mmCIF file of C-alpha atoms in Angstrom:
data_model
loop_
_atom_site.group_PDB
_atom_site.id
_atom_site.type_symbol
_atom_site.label_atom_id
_atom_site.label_comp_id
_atom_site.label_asym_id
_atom_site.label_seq_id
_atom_site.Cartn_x
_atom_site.Cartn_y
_atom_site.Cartn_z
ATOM 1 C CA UNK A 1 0.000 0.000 0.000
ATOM 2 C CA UNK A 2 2.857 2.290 0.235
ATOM 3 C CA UNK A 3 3.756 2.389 -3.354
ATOM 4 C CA UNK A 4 0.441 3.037 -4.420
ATOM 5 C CA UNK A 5 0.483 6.855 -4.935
ATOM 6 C CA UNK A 6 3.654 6.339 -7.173
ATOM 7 C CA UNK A 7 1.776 4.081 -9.165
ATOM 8 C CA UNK A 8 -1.369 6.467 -9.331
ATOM 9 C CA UNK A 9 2.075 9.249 -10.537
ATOM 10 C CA UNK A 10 3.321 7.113 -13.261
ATOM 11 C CA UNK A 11 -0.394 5.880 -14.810
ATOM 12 C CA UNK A 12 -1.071 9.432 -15.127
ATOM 13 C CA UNK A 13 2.317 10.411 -16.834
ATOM 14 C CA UNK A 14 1.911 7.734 -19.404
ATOM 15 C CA UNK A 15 -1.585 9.177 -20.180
ATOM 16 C CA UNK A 16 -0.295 12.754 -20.372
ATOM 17 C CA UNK A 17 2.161 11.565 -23.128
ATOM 18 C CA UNK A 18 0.074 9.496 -24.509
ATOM 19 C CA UNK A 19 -2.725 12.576 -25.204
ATOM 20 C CA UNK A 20 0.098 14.722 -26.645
ATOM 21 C CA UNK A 21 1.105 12.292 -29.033
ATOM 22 C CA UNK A 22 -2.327 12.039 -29.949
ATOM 23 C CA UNK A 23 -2.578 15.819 -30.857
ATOM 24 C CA UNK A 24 0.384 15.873 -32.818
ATOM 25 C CA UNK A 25 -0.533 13.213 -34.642
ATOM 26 C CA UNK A 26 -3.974 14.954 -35.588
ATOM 27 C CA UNK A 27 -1.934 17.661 -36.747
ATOM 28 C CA UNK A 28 -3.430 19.897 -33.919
ATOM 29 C CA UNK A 29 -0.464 21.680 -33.269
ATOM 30 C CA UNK A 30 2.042 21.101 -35.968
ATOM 31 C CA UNK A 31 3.408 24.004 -37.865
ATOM 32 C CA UNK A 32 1.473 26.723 -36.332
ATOM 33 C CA UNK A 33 1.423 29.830 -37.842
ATOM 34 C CA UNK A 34 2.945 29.089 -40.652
ATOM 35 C CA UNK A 35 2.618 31.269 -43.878
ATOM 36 C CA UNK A 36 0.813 29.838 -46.445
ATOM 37 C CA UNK A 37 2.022 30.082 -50.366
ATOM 38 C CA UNK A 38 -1.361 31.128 -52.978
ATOM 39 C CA UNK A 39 -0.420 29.940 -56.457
ATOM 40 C CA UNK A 40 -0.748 32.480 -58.946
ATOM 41 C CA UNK A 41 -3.763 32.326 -61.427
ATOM 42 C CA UNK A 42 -3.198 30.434 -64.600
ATOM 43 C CA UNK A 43 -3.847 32.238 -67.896
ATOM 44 C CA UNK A 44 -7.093 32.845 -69.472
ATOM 45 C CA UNK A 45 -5.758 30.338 -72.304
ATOM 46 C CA UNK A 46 -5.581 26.629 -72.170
ATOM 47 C CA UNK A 47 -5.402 25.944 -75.685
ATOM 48 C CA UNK A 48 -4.377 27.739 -79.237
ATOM 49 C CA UNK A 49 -6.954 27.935 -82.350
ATOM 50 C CA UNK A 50 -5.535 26.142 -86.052
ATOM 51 C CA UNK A 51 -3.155 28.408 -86.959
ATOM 52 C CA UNK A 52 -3.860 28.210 -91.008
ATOM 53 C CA UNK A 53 -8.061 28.377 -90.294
ATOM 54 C CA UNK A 54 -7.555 31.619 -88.078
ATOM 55 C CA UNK A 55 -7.764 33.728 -91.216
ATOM 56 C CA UNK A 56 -10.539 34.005 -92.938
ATOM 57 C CA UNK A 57 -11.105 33.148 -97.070
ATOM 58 C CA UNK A 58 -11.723 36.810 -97.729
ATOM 59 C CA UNK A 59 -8.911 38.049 -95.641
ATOM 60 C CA UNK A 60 -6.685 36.044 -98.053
ATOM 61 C CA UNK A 61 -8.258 37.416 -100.837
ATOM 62 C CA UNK A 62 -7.895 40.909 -99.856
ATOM 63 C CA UNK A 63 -3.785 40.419 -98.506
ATOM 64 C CA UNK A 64 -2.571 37.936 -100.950
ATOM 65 C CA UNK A 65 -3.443 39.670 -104.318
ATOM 66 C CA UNK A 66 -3.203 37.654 -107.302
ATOM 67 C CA UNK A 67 -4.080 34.454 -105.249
ATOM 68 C CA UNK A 68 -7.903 34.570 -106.188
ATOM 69 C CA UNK A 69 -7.116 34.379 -110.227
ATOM 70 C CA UNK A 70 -5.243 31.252 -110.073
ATOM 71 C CA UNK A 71 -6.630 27.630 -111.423
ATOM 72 C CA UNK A 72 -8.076 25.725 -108.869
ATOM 73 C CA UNK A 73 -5.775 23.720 -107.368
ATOM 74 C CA UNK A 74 -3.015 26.500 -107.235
ATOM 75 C CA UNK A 75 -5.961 28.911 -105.286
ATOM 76 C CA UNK A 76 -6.311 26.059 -103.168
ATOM 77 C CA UNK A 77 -2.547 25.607 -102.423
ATOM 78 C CA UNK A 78 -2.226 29.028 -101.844
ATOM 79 C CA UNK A 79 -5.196 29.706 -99.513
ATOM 80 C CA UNK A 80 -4.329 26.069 -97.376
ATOM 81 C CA UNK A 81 -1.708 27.574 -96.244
ATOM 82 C CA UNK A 82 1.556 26.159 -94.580
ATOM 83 C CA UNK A 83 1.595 25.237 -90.998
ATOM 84 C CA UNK A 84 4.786 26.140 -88.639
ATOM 85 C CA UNK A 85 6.623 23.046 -87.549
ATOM 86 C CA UNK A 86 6.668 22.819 -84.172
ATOM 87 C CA UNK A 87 6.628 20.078 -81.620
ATOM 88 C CA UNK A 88 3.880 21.446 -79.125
ATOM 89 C CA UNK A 89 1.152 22.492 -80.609
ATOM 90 C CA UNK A 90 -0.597 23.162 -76.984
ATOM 91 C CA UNK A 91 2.686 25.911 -76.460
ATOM 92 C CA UNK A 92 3.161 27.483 -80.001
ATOM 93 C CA UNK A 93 1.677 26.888 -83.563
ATOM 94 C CA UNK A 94 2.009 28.978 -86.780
ATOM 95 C CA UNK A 95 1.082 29.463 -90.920
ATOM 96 C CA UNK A 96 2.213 31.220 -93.527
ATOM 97 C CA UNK A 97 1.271 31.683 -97.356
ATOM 98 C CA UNK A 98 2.482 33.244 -100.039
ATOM 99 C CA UNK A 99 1.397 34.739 -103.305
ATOM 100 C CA UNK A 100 2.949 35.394 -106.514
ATOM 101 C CA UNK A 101 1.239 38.014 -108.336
ATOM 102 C CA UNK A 102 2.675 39.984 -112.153
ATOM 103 C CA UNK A 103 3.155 43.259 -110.116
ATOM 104 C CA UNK A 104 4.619 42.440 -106.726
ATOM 105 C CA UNK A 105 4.831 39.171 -104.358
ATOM 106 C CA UNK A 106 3.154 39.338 -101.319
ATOM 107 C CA UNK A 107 3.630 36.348 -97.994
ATOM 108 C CA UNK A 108 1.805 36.150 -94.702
ATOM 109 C CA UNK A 109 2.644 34.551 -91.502
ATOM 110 C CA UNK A 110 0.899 34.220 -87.726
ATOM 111 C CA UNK A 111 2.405 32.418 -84.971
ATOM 112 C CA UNK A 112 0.535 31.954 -81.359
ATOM 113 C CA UNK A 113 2.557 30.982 -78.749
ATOM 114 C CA UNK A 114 0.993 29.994 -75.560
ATOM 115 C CA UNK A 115 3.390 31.198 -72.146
ATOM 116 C CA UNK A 116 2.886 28.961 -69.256
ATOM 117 C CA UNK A 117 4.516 30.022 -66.385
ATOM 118 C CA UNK A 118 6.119 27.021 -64.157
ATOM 119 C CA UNK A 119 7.043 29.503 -61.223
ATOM 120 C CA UNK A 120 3.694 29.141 -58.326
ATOM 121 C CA UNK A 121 4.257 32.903 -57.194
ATOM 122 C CA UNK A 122 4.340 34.119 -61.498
ATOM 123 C CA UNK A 123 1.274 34.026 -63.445
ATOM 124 C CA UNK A 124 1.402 32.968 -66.707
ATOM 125 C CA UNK A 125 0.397 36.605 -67.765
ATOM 126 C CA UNK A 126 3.276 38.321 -66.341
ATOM 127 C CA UNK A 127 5.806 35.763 -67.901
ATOM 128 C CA UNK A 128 3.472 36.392 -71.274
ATOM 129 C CA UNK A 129 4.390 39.536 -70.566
ATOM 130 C CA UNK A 130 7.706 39.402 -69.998
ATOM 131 C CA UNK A 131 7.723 37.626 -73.313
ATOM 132 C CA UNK A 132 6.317 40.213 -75.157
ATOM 133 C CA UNK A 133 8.494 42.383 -73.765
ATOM 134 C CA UNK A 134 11.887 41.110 -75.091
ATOM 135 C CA UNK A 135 10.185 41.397 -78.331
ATOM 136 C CA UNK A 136 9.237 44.897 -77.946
ATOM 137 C CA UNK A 137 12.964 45.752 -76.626
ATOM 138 C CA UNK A 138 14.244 43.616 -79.892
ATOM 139 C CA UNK A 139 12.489 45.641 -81.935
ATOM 140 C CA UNK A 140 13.734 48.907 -80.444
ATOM 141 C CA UNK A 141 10.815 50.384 -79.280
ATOM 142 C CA UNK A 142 9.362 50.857 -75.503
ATOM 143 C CA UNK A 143 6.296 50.703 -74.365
ATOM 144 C CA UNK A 144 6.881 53.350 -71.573
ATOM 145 C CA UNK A 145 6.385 56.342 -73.386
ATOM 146 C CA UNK A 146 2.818 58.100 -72.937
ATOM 147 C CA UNK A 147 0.769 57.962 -76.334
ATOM 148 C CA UNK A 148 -0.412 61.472 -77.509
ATOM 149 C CA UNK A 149 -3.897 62.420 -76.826
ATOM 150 C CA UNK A 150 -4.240 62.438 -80.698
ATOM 151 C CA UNK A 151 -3.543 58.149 -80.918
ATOM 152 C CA UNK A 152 -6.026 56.799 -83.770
ATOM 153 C CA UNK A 153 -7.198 53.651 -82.939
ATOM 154 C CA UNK A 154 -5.849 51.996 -85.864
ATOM 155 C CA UNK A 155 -2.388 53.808 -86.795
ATOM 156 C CA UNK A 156 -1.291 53.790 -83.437
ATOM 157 C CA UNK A 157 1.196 56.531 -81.746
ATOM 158 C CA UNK A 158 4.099 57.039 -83.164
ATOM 159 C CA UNK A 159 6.909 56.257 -80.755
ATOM 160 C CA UNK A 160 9.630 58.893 -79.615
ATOM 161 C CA UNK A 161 12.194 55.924 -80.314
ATOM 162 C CA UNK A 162 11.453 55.035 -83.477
ATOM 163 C CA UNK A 163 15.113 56.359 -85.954
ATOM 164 C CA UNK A 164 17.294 53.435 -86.307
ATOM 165 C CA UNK A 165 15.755 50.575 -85.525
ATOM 166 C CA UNK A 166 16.306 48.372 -88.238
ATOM 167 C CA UNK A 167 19.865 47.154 -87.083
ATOM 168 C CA UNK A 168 18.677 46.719 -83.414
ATOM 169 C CA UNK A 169 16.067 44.296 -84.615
ATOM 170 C CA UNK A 170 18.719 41.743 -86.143
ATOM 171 C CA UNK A 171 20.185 41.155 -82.321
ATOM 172 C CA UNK A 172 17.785 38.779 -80.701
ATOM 173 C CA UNK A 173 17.756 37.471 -77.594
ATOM 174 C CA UNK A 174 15.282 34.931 -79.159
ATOM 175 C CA UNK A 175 15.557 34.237 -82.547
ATOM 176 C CA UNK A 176 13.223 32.202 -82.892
ATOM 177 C CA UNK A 177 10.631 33.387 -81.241
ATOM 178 C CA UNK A 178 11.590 37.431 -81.965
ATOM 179 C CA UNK A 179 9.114 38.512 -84.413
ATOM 180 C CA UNK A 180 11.450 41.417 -85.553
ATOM 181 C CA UNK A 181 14.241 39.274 -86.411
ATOM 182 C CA UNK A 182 12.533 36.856 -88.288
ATOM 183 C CA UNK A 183 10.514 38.838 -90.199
ATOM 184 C CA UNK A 184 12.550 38.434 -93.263
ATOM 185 C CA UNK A 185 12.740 35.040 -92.737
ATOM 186 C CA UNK A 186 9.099 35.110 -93.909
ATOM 187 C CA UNK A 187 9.329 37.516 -96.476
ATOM 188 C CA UNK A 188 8.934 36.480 -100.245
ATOM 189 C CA UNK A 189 12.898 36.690 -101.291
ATOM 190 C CA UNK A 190 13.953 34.606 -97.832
ATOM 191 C CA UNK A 191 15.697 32.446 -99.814
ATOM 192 C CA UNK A 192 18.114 35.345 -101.285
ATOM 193 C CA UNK A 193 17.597 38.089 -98.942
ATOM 194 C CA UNK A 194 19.809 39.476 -96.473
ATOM 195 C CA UNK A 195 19.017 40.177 -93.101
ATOM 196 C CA UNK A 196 17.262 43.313 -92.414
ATOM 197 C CA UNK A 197 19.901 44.428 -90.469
ATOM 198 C CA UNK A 198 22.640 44.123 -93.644
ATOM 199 C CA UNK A 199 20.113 45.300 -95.961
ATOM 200 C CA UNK A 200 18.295 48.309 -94.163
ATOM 201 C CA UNK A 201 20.801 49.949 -92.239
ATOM 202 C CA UNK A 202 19.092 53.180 -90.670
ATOM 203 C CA UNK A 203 16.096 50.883 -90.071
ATOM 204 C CA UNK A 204 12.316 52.253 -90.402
ATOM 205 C CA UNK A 205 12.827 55.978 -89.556
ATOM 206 C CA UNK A 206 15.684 56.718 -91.627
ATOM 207 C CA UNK A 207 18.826 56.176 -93.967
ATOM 208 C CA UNK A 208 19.211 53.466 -96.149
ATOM 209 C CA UNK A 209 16.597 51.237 -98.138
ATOM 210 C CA UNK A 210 14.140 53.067 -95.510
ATOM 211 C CA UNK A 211 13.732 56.052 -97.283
ATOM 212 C CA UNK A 212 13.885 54.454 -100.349
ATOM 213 C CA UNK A 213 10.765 52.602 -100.166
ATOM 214 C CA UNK A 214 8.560 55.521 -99.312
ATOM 215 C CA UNK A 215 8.382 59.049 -98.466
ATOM 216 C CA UNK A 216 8.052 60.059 -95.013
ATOM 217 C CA UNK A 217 4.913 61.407 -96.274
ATOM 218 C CA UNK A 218 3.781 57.969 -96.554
ATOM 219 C CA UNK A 219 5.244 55.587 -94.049
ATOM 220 C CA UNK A 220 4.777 55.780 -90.523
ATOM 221 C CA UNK A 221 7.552 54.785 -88.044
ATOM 222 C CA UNK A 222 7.870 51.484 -85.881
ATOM 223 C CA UNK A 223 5.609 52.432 -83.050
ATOM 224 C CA UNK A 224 3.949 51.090 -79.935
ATOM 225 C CA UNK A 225 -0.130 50.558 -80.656
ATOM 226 C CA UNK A 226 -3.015 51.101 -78.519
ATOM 227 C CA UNK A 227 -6.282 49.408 -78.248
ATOM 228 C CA UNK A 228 -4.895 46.087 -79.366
ATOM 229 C CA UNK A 229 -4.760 43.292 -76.952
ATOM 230 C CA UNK A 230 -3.003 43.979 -73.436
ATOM 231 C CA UNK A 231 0.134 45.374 -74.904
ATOM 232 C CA UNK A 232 1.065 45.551 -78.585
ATOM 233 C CA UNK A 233 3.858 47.104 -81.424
ATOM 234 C CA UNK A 234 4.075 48.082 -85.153
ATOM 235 C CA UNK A 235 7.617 47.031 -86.274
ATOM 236 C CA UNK A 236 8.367 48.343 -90.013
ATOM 237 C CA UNK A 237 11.203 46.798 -91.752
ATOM 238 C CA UNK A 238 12.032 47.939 -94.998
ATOM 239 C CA UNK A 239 14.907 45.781 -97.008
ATOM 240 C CA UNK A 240 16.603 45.046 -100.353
ATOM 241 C CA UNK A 241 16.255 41.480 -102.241
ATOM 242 C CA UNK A 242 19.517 40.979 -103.656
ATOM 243 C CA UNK A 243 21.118 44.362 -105.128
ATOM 244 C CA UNK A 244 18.148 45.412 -106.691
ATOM 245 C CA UNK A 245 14.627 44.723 -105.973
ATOM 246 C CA UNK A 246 13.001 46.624 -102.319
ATOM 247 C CA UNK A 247 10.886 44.995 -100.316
ATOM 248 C CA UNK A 248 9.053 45.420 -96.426
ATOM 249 C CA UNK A 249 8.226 43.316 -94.071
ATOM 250 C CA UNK A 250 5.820 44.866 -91.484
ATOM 251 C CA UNK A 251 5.287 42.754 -87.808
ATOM 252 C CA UNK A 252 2.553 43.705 -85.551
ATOM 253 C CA UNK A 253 3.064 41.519 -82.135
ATOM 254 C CA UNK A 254 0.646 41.937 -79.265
ATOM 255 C CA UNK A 255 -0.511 40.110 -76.009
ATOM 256 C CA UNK A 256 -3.441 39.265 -74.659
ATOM 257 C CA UNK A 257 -3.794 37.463 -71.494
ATOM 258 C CA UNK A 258 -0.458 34.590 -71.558
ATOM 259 C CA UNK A 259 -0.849 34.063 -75.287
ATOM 260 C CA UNK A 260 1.867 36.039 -77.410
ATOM 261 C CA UNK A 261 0.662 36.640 -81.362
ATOM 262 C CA UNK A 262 2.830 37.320 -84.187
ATOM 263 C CA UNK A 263 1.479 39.148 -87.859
ATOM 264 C CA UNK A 264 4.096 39.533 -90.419
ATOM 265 C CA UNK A 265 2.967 41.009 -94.055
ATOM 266 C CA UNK A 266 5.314 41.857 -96.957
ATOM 267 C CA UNK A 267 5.621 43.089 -99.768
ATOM 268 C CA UNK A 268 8.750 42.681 -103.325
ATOM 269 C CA UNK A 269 7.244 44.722 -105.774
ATOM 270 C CA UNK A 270 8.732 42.969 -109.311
ATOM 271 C CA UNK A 271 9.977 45.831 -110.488
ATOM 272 C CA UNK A 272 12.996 48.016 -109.180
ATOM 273 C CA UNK A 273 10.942 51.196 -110.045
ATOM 274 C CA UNK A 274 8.546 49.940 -107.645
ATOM 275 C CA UNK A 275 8.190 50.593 -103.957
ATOM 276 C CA UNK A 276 5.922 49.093 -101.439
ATOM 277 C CA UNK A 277 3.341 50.981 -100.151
ATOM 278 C CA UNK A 278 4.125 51.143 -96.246
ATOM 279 C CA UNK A 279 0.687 52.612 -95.380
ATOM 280 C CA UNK A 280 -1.427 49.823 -96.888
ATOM 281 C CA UNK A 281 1.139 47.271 -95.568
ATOM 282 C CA UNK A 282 0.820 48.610 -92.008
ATOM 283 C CA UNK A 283 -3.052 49.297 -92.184
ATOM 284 C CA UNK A 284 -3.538 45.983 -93.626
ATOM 285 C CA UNK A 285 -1.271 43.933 -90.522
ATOM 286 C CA UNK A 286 -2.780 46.059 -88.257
ATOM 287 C CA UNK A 287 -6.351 44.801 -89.391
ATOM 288 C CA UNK A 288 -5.809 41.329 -89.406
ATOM 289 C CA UNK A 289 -4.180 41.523 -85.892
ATOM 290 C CA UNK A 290 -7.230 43.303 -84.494
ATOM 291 C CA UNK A 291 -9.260 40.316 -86.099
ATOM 292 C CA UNK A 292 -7.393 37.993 -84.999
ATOM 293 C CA UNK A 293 -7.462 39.426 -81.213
ATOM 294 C CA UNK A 294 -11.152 39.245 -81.137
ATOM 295 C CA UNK A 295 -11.480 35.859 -82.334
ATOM 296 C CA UNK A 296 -9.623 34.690 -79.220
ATOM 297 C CA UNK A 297 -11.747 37.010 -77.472
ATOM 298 C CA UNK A 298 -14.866 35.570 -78.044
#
């Protein structure tokens, strides 16, 4: 009877411990106050449209001249299109097409590319936007300066950075994704053209095969755009084919939401007396890019 009350002591250590393991094995206690990490919210975009059906019949018609009075099966080539080759069609997808007309040669391309951002505190909008922004810096322009109350919608401001361009653009960080250096890789003379850099020295605003092309009366400079997308740019690239023949490639690339899109339109006139007409270029790029923005839109 004596060593009862240590008994009674020890029974009710062994349920004390017993009731704390219990709680931390409910998770009760563990790791209180702890912060806790929100994942950033995924893009609005989970998938890309077909690349070479995202322009419409008409649209072809109307950028591609020429195309329309072919035979049959030639139209058909021509309007089909030629998809991009690329191994994720879920991340980035393109077309192009091209038409040979007596007066001039004209080629179209669109790429998509989907950003996904693999970072839990980055959205996949900023790192879409981050993407679009090396393009914009490739390109020589920045989206920083304040458009002028006068903007039109579909011309864009002209930006205070826009002289001597054209060489900046052939320095990627991304060639392959840089719409500004691969414009001429799209362009009707590819094959046999220079880069724009070699060709255009002085770039869209001046010098060079620039003012060749057109009068500054006529062609409006690279430029940041409004009203197109989240963020968006007007790069104008006017080249030479060889040692003769002129031609421009015009890129409009703008964002909206984490998918990046690409328009490039050019022009070789056959004819060295001829000059492509930088206005209808830009007007027409700028057109197909707003179409294109609402069709993901909707």
């Amino acid at each position: 009877m004596a060593y009862v009350p240590g008994v009674a002591l020890l029974a009710a250590l062994v349920v004390g411990c017993s009731a704390g393991s219990d709680s931390n094995a409910n998770g009760a206690d563990s790791k209180a106050g702890s912060p806790t990490v929100t994942p950033a919210p995924p893009g609005k975009y989970l998938t890309l449209p077909a690349p070479c059906r995202a322009v419409p019949r008409g649209t072809l018609k109307d950028l591609l001249p020429g195309a329309a009075e072919l035979p049959g099966a030639q139209q058909e080539k021509v309007f089909r299109g030629s998809a991009s080759v690329t191994y994720d069609t879920d991340r980035k997808v393109g077309c192009s097409w091209k038409s040979d007309a007596p007066n001039a040669t004209r080629s179209l391309s669109i790429d998509f590319e989907r950003v996904v951002s693999y970072d839990p505190a980055v959205s996949d909008d900023d790192r879409a936007d981050t993407v679009y922004a090396k393009k914009e810096k490739a390109a020589g322009l920045s989206s920083s300066a304040t458009p002028g109350p006068d903007a039109e919608k579909n011309t864009g401001t002209p930006g205070e950075k826009d002289k001597g361009k054209g060489a900046d653009a052939e320095k990627p960080e991304d060639p392959a994704g840089d719409a500004a250096a691969s414009a001429d890789s799209s362009s009707p003379s590819s094959s046999s053209s220079p880069s724009g850099g070699a060709a255009g020295e002085g770039g869209a605003g001046e010098g060079g095969a620039g003012d060749s092309t057109s009068g500054p009366e006529d062609a409006l400079p690279s430029r940041v755009l409004d009203n197109l997308g989240d963020a968006a740019f007007l790069h104008d690239l006017p080249t030479r084919a060889g040692s003769t023949s002129q031609q421009r490639t015009v890129s409009v690339v703008f964002r909206t939401s984490n998918v990046v899109v690409t328009v490039r339109y050019a022009e070789q006139p056959a004819l060295v007396t001829q000059v492509p007409d930088s206005k209808e270029l830009q007007e027409k790029a700028q057109a197909l890019a707003r179409k294109l923005a609402e069709t993901l839109s909707e």
